[in-house]
Amino acid sequence: MSVLTPLRVLILLLGLLSLHTHAAWFRLQHKAVDPVPVLVAGLAALGLQVQPPDGQGFVAATSPGCPAPLVAGLFAIDGGEHARYAQLLGPGTDARFVYMGQVAPYAEELHAPRRWAMANAQALLGLRNTPVPTKMVLVALPAACPQLVDEDWKQLQGK
Amino acid sequence: MRRFEQVLRGRPPAVEAWGWALVLAALAYAANVIGGAHAANPLTPTAMTNSIFAAGAFNLAAWIMLFQRAPHLLGHRPASLRLIVAMLALGLFCALPAPPVVPLVLAIMGLALFRQPDLTRAGRDAGWLLLALAGSLGAPFLRPLHAMVARIDAAIVVAAMRLGGTTVALQGNLIIGKTSAIEVLTACASSAPLAGVILAFVMVVIYLRGRLDRADAPWLAASLAISIVLTEIRLSLMVPSSAAWDWWHNGPGNTIYELVALVFATLFPVIAALRNRARPVLAAQA
């Protein structure tokens, strides 16, 4: 009987797959960065005047064409921080939720948990080399400045 | 299906299939340990070796004992199609880098090994080692259980200290002394080291005597009881002041506790192995 039977080759491939998935996973963990500075940089890249984050991690910013400030924050994608982000959404605000390069007026429309799971599956297989965000961005826009709605908010969190 | 069977032409012996499953599980274990220890550091051969040793001498010894027994787990028979499919499924499962996967795979393997009709003595030893290792690696993930035990530990420590004349109060898992308070967290609960104590017991007895016996059960129970008592004593020594907490939690007191715990964790299985080995001889002399 040959030493290299198809089954043994299959097992060898499984071993290599295991090493590959583990290495890819830990490499991603090493790459994980604090999302708040990324959010601040993203708002600045949109040409906004950004304030330092407050104690709760909320970031206020103003646009040249709008005197009222907008406020952005990061929230868990599982909806567990609903009460926290409700603080940002008052009667005079419009919401834009951003997750992995997609923007929607309602968090549910982003299907964030499903996309998080898909992205993690890709990461496990080594098909993704950037960390999968566990938080989504909420931008509370002042309703007095409707032009802000059309900003390219998806830049705040890349794919 | 026929094509798959063609792939399996020249089926390996069942013992080889088990050996491969063990190799894949060991690979996943090593990858988890090394990756967890060096996620932020460069990987060098020395660093990789050090992280394997740092993950626990008993764990490493258990793996060595498992691989020593791997060629003799079962009698001589070819692997069934079911066994090969199960082994490949376990191998694929091992490729998931989540840390709870390895203990789960080891537990499945241990339980499945005991169901094999032609299990040898080495196979039985390996079954116990697999289950003990699965328990030791999986115990940290049983946080709700440890949290529950932590509250009981706090209550026991408070009761014992009150019996000793010390004024302390209990609030959930908080032990409140006159000048300081300690919170019994999951890693400090008396249940946290028990899986390690069981692993040490199984390994030492199998190493010394070559098999586990029902007569060892009281010694195992004593070993677990001593471990629990040691944890309660350590917790009660931490309560009086923050300096005492620091000494017993982070300082030399912690080393003393770990050494004493290690002595008892190895002493009881040694006594069990020697006593139960000597018994038939004594009976013959009588």
mmCIF file of C-alpha atoms in Angstrom, chain B:
data_model
loop_
_atom_site.group_PDB
_atom_site.id
_atom_site.type_symbol
_atom_site.label_atom_id
_atom_site.label_comp_id
_atom_site.label_asym_id
_atom_site.label_seq_id
_atom_site.Cartn_x
_atom_site.Cartn_y
_atom_site.Cartn_z
ATOM 1 C CA MET B 1 -20.687 8.392 -2.428
ATOM 2 C CA ARG B 2 -19.003 5.811 -4.644
ATOM 3 C CA ARG B 3 -16.404 8.397 -5.617
ATOM 4 C CA PHE B 4 -15.783 9.104 -1.934
ATOM 5 C CA GLU B 5 -15.362 5.394 -1.292
ATOM 6 C CA GLN B 6 -12.806 5.318 -4.076
ATOM 7 C CA VAL B 7 -10.862 7.979 -2.209
ATOM 8 C CA LEU B 8 -10.883 5.672 0.778
ATOM 9 C CA ARG B 9 -9.490 2.720 -1.166
ATOM 10 C CA GLY B 10 -6.895 0.970 0.914
ATOM 11 C CA ARG B 11 -8.542 2.007 4.168
ATOM 12 C CA PRO B 12 -6.043 2.607 6.940
ATOM 13 C CA PRO B 13 -6.215 0.672 10.209
ATOM 14 C CA ALA B 14 -8.714 2.140 12.698
ATOM 15 C CA VAL B 15 -5.870 2.975 15.054
ATOM 16 C CA GLU B 16 -4.255 5.109 12.347
ATOM 17 C CA ALA B 17 -7.490 7.058 11.850
ATOM 18 C CA TRP B 18 -7.566 7.771 15.596
ATOM 19 C CA GLY B 19 -3.919 8.766 15.453
ATOM 20 C CA TRP B 20 -4.611 11.289 12.691
ATOM 21 C CA ALA B 21 -7.524 12.772 14.606
ATOM 22 C CA LEU B 22 -5.210 13.143 17.602
ATOM 23 C CA VAL B 23 -2.559 14.831 15.447
ATOM 24 C CA LEU B 24 -5.101 17.314 14.057
ATOM 25 C CA ALA B 25 -6.398 18.087 17.562
ATOM 26 C CA ALA B 26 -2.828 18.539 18.860
ATOM 27 C CA LEU B 27 -2.043 20.831 15.945
ATOM 28 C CA ALA B 28 -5.082 22.985 16.747
ATOM 29 C CA TYR B 29 -4.124 23.016 20.449
ATOM 30 C CA ALA B 30 -0.561 24.120 19.660
ATOM 31 C CA ALA B 31 -1.785 26.758 17.203
ATOM 32 C CA ASN B 32 -4.202 28.155 19.804
ATOM 33 C CA VAL B 33 -1.560 28.241 22.522
ATOM 34 C CA ILE B 34 1.134 29.772 20.326
ATOM 35 C CA GLY B 35 -1.238 32.199 18.602
ATOM 36 C CA GLY B 36 -2.793 33.283 21.906
ATOM 37 C CA ALA B 37 0.597 33.906 23.480
ATOM 38 C CA HIS B 38 2.178 35.642 20.509
ATOM 39 C CA ALA B 39 -0.649 37.465 18.734
ATOM 40 C CA ALA B 40 1.283 40.710 19.133
ATOM 41 C CA ASN B 41 4.854 39.386 19.051
ATOM 42 C CA PRO B 42 7.086 37.891 16.386
ATOM 43 C CA LEU B 43 7.102 34.100 16.263
ATOM 44 C CA THR B 44 10.480 32.530 16.807
ATOM 45 C CA PRO B 45 11.111 28.812 17.410
ATOM 46 C CA THR B 46 12.139 29.584 21.016
ATOM 47 C CA ALA B 47 9.063 31.721 21.646
ATOM 48 C CA MET B 48 6.826 28.984 20.212
ATOM 49 C CA THR B 49 8.421 26.308 22.391
ATOM 50 C CA ASN B 50 8.205 28.544 25.455
ATOM 51 C CA SER B 51 4.503 29.185 24.923
ATOM 52 C CA ILE B 52 3.810 25.435 24.730
ATOM 53 C CA PHE B 53 5.659 24.906 28.035
ATOM 54 C CA ALA B 54 3.993 27.942 29.610
ATOM 55 C CA ALA B 55 0.539 26.522 28.805
ATOM 56 C CA GLY B 56 1.052 23.967 31.562
ATOM 57 C CA ALA B 57 3.404 21.075 32.259
ATOM 58 C CA PHE B 58 0.481 18.736 32.930
ATOM 59 C CA ASN B 59 -1.111 19.583 29.583
ATOM 60 C CA LEU B 60 2.132 18.923 27.754
ATOM 61 C CA ALA B 61 2.713 15.671 29.650
ATOM 62 C CA ALA B 62 -0.855 14.552 28.873
ATOM 63 C CA TRP B 63 -0.261 15.071 25.145
ATOM 64 C CA ILE B 64 3.003 13.123 25.343
ATOM 65 C CA MET B 65 1.255 10.252 27.158
ATOM 66 C CA LEU B 66 -1.548 10.305 24.573
ATOM 67 C CA PHE B 67 0.881 10.025 21.668
ATOM 68 C CA GLN B 68 2.773 7.247 23.448
ATOM 69 C CA ARG B 69 -0.487 5.275 23.560
ATOM 70 C CA ALA B 70 -1.774 6.278 20.107
ATOM 71 C CA PRO B 71 -0.355 3.238 18.227
ATOM 72 C CA HIS B 72 -2.011 0.790 20.653
ATOM 73 C CA LEU B 73 -5.493 2.224 21.219
ATOM 74 C CA LEU B 74 -7.447 -0.525 19.483
ATOM 75 C CA GLY B 75 -7.104 -4.032 18.083
ATOM 76 C CA HIS B 76 -6.050 -4.647 14.477
ATOM 77 C CA ARG B 77 -8.927 -3.831 12.131
ATOM 78 C CA PRO B 78 -9.430 -1.493 9.202
ATOM 79 C CA ALA B 79 -11.144 1.813 9.875
ATOM 80 C CA SER B 80 -14.860 1.818 9.089
ATOM 81 C CA LEU B 81 -16.261 4.372 6.670
ATOM 82 C CA ARG B 82 -18.114 5.954 9.588
ATOM 83 C CA LEU B 83 -14.920 6.340 11.593
ATOM 84 C CA ILE B 84 -13.090 7.940 8.683
ATOM 85 C CA VAL B 85 -15.920 10.394 8.002
ATOM 86 C CA ALA B 86 -16.115 11.251 11.722
ATOM 87 C CA MET B 87 -12.354 11.725 11.888
ATOM 88 C CA LEU B 88 -12.377 14.020 8.839
ATOM 89 C CA ALA B 89 -15.278 16.004 10.338
ATOM 90 C CA LEU B 90 -13.357 16.404 13.601
ATOM 91 C CA GLY B 91 -10.275 17.453 11.633
ATOM 92 C CA LEU B 92 -12.309 20.089 9.808
ATOM 93 C CA PHE B 93 -13.798 21.264 13.107
ATOM 94 C CA CYS B 94 -10.248 21.596 14.486
ATOM 95 C CA ALA B 95 -9.504 24.094 11.712
ATOM 96 C CA LEU B 96 -11.808 26.591 13.441
ATOM 97 C CA PRO B 97 -9.498 28.806 15.494
ATOM 98 C CA ALA B 98 -11.962 29.330 18.361
ATOM 99 C CA PRO B 99 -10.300 28.128 21.612
ATOM 100 C CA PRO B 100 -13.308 26.060 22.877
ATOM 101 C CA VAL B 101 -13.062 23.822 19.793
ATOM 102 C CA VAL B 102 -10.105 21.772 21.037
ATOM 103 C CA PRO B 103 -11.602 20.728 24.403
ATOM 104 C CA LEU B 104 -14.856 19.885 22.635
ATOM 105 C CA VAL B 105 -13.050 17.712 20.075
ATOM 106 C CA LEU B 106 -11.035 15.980 22.807
ATOM 107 C CA ALA B 107 -14.196 15.273 24.818
ATOM 108 C CA ILE B 108 -15.917 13.816 21.750
ATOM 109 C CA MET B 109 -12.854 11.680 21.003
ATOM 110 C CA GLY B 110 -12.614 10.491 24.607
ATOM 111 C CA LEU B 111 -16.274 9.485 24.776
ATOM 112 C CA ALA B 112 -16.152 7.865 21.339
ATOM 113 C CA LEU B 113 -13.024 5.923 22.250
ATOM 114 C CA PHE B 114 -14.833 4.276 25.177
ATOM 115 C CA ARG B 115 -17.494 3.041 22.726
ATOM 116 C CA GLN B 116 -14.980 1.098 20.635
ATOM 117 C CA PRO B 117 -15.508 -2.651 21.010
ATOM 118 C CA ASP B 118 -11.824 -3.579 20.750
ATOM 119 C CA LEU B 119 -10.476 -0.972 23.148
ATOM 120 C CA THR B 120 -7.132 -1.961 24.654
ATOM 121 C CA ARG B 121 -5.784 -0.969 28.052
ATOM 122 C CA ALA B 122 -3.744 1.751 26.349
ATOM 123 C CA GLY B 123 -6.968 2.848 24.657
ATOM 124 C CA ARG B 124 -8.774 3.075 27.999
ATOM 125 C CA ASP B 125 -5.906 5.127 29.450
ATOM 126 C CA ALA B 126 -6.014 7.383 26.399
ATOM 127 C CA GLY B 127 -9.788 7.781 26.833
ATOM 128 C CA TRP B 128 -9.348 8.983 30.411
ATOM 129 C CA LEU B 129 -6.470 11.242 29.395
ATOM 130 C CA LEU B 130 -8.552 12.741 26.572
ATOM 131 C CA LEU B 131 -11.475 13.448 28.896
ATOM 132 C CA ALA B 132 -9.229 14.871 31.626
ATOM 133 C CA LEU B 133 -7.382 17.066 29.136
ATOM 134 C CA ALA B 134 -10.684 18.206 27.614
ATOM 135 C CA GLY B 135 -11.883 19.138 31.117
ATOM 136 C CA SER B 136 -8.684 20.995 31.904
ATOM 137 C CA LEU B 137 -8.723 22.972 28.644
ATOM 138 C CA GLY B 138 -12.475 23.524 28.695
ATOM 139 C CA ALA B 139 -12.881 24.540 32.353
ATOM 140 C CA PRO B 140 -12.068 28.240 31.785
ATOM 141 C CA PHE B 141 -15.054 28.457 29.427
ATOM 142 C CA LEU B 142 -17.511 27.354 32.129
ATOM 143 C CA ARG B 143 -17.730 30.889 33.505
ATOM 144 C CA PRO B 144 -21.391 30.783 34.623
ATOM 145 C CA LEU B 145 -20.594 27.723 36.743
ATOM 146 C CA HIS B 146 -17.505 29.352 38.261
ATOM 147 C CA ALA B 147 -19.505 32.533 38.936
ATOM 148 C CA MET B 148 -22.083 30.480 40.840
ATOM 149 C CA VAL B 149 -19.356 28.679 42.805
ATOM 150 C CA ALA B 150 -17.638 32.021 43.543
ATOM 151 C CA ARG B 151 -20.747 33.150 45.455
ATOM 152 C CA ILE B 152 -20.751 29.906 47.434
ATOM 153 C CA ASP B 153 -17.011 30.329 48.136
ATOM 154 C CA ALA B 154 -17.644 33.850 49.413
ATOM 155 C CA ALA B 155 -20.387 32.544 51.726
ATOM 156 C CA ILE B 156 -18.135 29.737 53.033
ATOM 157 C CA VAL B 157 -15.233 32.124 53.678
ATOM 158 C CA VAL B 158 -17.516 34.575 55.497
ATOM 159 C CA ALA B 159 -18.992 31.781 57.638
ATOM 160 C CA ALA B 160 -15.523 30.435 58.485
ATOM 161 C CA MET B 161 -14.159 33.879 59.340
ATOM 162 C CA ARG B 162 -17.163 34.654 61.546
ATOM 163 C CA LEU B 163 -16.586 31.365 63.354
ATOM 164 C CA GLY B 164 -13.023 32.531 63.904
ATOM 165 C CA GLY B 165 -14.316 35.758 65.477
ATOM 166 C CA THR B 166 -13.651 38.113 62.549
ATOM 167 C CA THR B 167 -16.313 40.620 61.600
ATOM 168 C CA VAL B 168 -17.031 40.325 57.875
ATOM 169 C CA ALA B 169 -20.059 40.909 55.704
ATOM 170 C CA LEU B 170 -21.235 39.081 52.603
ATOM 171 C CA GLN B 171 -22.787 40.649 49.546
ATOM 172 C CA GLY B 172 -23.095 38.261 46.585
ATOM 173 C CA ASN B 173 -19.511 37.360 45.701
ATOM 174 C CA LEU B 174 -18.133 40.278 47.762
ATOM 175 C CA ILE B 175 -16.475 39.644 51.113
ATOM 176 C CA ILE B 176 -16.401 42.894 53.041
ATOM 177 C CA GLY B 177 -13.914 43.187 55.876
ATOM 178 C CA LYS B 178 -13.321 46.036 58.317
ATOM 179 C CA THR B 179 -10.870 47.939 56.123
ATOM 180 C CA SER B 180 -11.063 46.249 52.730
ATOM 181 C CA ALA B 181 -13.202 44.000 50.585
ATOM 182 C CA ILE B 182 -12.472 41.325 48.020
ATOM 183 C CA GLU B 183 -14.578 40.167 45.111
ATOM 184 C CA VAL B 184 -14.356 36.452 44.329
ATOM 185 C CA LEU B 185 -14.144 36.392 40.526
ATOM 186 C CA THR B 186 -14.571 33.320 38.308
ATOM 187 C CA ALA B 187 -10.830 32.624 38.024
ATOM 188 C CA CYS B 188 -10.522 32.697 41.842
ATOM 189 C CA ALA B 189 -13.454 30.338 42.468
ATOM 190 C CA SER B 190 -12.637 27.005 44.066
ATOM 191 C CA SER B 191 -14.054 25.231 41.002
ATOM 192 C CA ALA B 192 -11.487 26.863 38.678
ATOM 193 C CA PRO B 193 -8.507 24.600 39.483
ATOM 194 C CA LEU B 194 -10.516 21.366 39.879
ATOM 195 C CA ALA B 195 -10.233 20.236 36.246
ATOM 196 C CA GLY B 196 -6.455 20.657 36.512
ATOM 197 C CA VAL B 197 -6.448 18.602 39.712
ATOM 198 C CA ILE B 198 -8.380 15.830 37.931
ATOM 199 C CA LEU B 199 -5.926 15.909 35.019
ATOM 200 C CA ALA B 200 -2.968 15.675 37.421
ATOM 201 C CA PHE B 201 -4.623 12.757 39.234
ATOM 202 C CA VAL B 202 -5.409 10.810 36.048
ATOM 203 C CA MET B 203 -1.930 11.354 34.643
ATOM 204 C CA VAL B 204 0.016 10.471 37.765
ATOM 205 C CA VAL B 205 -2.015 7.316 38.457
ATOM 206 C CA ILE B 206 -1.790 6.128 34.846
ATOM 207 C CA TYR B 207 1.917 6.917 34.756
ATOM 208 C CA LEU B 208 2.679 5.095 38.015
ATOM 209 C CA ARG B 209 0.326 2.160 37.775
ATOM 210 C CA GLY B 210 -0.751 2.025 34.142
ATOM 211 C CA ARG B 211 -4.486 2.097 34.818
ATOM 212 C CA LEU B 212 -7.264 3.878 36.727
ATOM 213 C CA ASP B 213 -9.256 1.936 39.269
ATOM 214 C CA ARG B 214 -12.596 2.441 41.063
ATOM 215 C CA ALA B 215 -10.668 2.260 44.335
ATOM 216 C CA ASP B 216 -8.949 5.518 43.302
ATOM 217 C CA ALA B 217 -12.225 7.448 43.535
ATOM 218 C CA PRO B 218 -11.928 8.325 47.277
ATOM 219 C CA TRP B 219 -8.382 9.585 46.678
ATOM 220 C CA LEU B 220 -9.566 11.698 43.783
ATOM 221 C CA ALA B 221 -12.349 13.070 45.978
ATOM 222 C CA ALA B 222 -9.798 13.866 48.702
ATOM 223 C CA SER B 223 -7.575 15.577 46.149
ATOM 224 C CA LEU B 224 -10.491 17.751 44.999
ATOM 225 C CA ALA B 225 -11.561 18.493 48.572
ATOM 226 C CA ILE B 226 -8.054 19.624 49.538
ATOM 227 C CA SER B 227 -7.932 21.885 46.496
ATOM 228 C CA ILE B 228 -11.240 23.491 47.522
ATOM 229 C CA VAL B 229 -10.085 23.926 51.135
ATOM 230 C CA LEU B 230 -6.810 25.514 49.989
ATOM 231 C CA THR B 231 -8.730 28.014 47.836
ATOM 232 C CA GLU B 232 -11.016 28.950 50.755
ATOM 233 C CA ILE B 233 -8.014 29.398 53.065
ATOM 234 C CA ARG B 234 -6.272 31.603 50.499
ATOM 235 C CA LEU B 235 -9.413 33.712 50.025
ATOM 236 C CA SER B 236 -9.831 34.187 53.774
ATOM 237 C CA LEU B 237 -6.174 35.269 54.061
ATOM 238 C CA MET B 238 -6.779 37.950 51.411
ATOM 239 C CA VAL B 239 -9.654 39.654 53.235
ATOM 240 C CA PRO B 240 -8.008 41.527 56.172
ATOM 241 C CA SER B 241 -6.294 44.300 54.163
ATOM 242 C CA SER B 242 -5.357 45.349 50.656
ATOM 243 C CA ALA B 243 -1.716 44.521 51.474
ATOM 244 C CA ALA B 244 -2.770 40.989 52.445
ATOM 245 C CA TRP B 245 -4.774 40.710 49.231
ATOM 246 C CA ASP B 246 -1.774 41.844 47.184
ATOM 247 C CA TRP B 247 0.573 39.396 48.958
ATOM 248 C CA TRP B 248 -1.714 36.389 48.458
ATOM 249 C CA HIS B 249 -2.970 37.387 45.026
ATOM 250 C CA ASN B 250 0.115 38.728 43.268
ATOM 251 C CA GLY B 251 3.050 38.267 45.621
ATOM 252 C CA PRO B 252 4.921 35.410 47.288
ATOM 253 C CA GLY B 253 1.673 34.173 48.866
ATOM 254 C CA ASN B 254 0.413 33.214 45.422
ATOM 255 C CA THR B 255 3.555 31.167 44.768
ATOM 256 C CA ILE B 256 3.213 29.458 48.150
ATOM 257 C CA TYR B 257 -0.439 28.636 47.407
ATOM 258 C CA GLU B 258 0.426 27.240 43.970
ATOM 259 C CA LEU B 259 3.262 25.125 45.336
ATOM 260 C CA VAL B 260 1.141 23.696 48.157
ATOM 261 C CA ALA B 261 -1.698 23.012 45.693
ATOM 262 C CA LEU B 262 0.741 21.272 43.350
ATOM 263 C CA VAL B 263 2.140 19.132 46.175
ATOM 264 C CA PHE B 264 -1.340 17.925 47.149
ATOM 265 C CA ALA B 265 -2.417 17.486 43.501
ATOM 266 C CA THR B 266 0.471 15.070 42.969
ATOM 267 C CA LEU B 267 0.685 13.540 46.448
ATOM 268 C CA PHE B 268 -2.824 12.078 46.498
ATOM 269 C CA PRO B 269 -2.565 10.266 43.144
ATOM 270 C CA VAL B 270 0.863 8.952 44.156
ATOM 271 C CA ILE B 271 -0.606 7.545 47.399
ATOM 272 C CA ALA B 272 -3.597 6.146 45.478
ATOM 273 C CA ALA B 273 -1.386 4.484 42.886
ATOM 274 C CA LEU B 274 0.990 2.993 45.454
ATOM 275 C CA ARG B 275 -1.725 1.816 47.893
ATOM 276 C CA ASN B 276 -3.945 0.244 45.283
ATOM 277 C CA ARG B 277 -0.968 -1.370 43.620
ATOM 278 C CA ALA B 278 0.177 -2.826 46.940
ATOM 279 C CA ARG B 279 -3.253 -4.161 47.957
ATOM 280 C CA PRO B 280 -3.298 -7.428 45.944
ATOM 281 C CA VAL B 281 0.186 -8.276 47.266
ATOM 282 C CA LEU B 282 -0.910 -7.685 50.871
ATOM 283 C CA ALA B 283 -4.028 -9.785 50.274
ATOM 284 C CA ALA B 284 -1.880 -12.595 48.909
ATOM 285 C CA GLN B 285 0.418 -12.424 51.946
ATOM 286 C CA ALA B 286 -2.552 -12.599 54.317
#
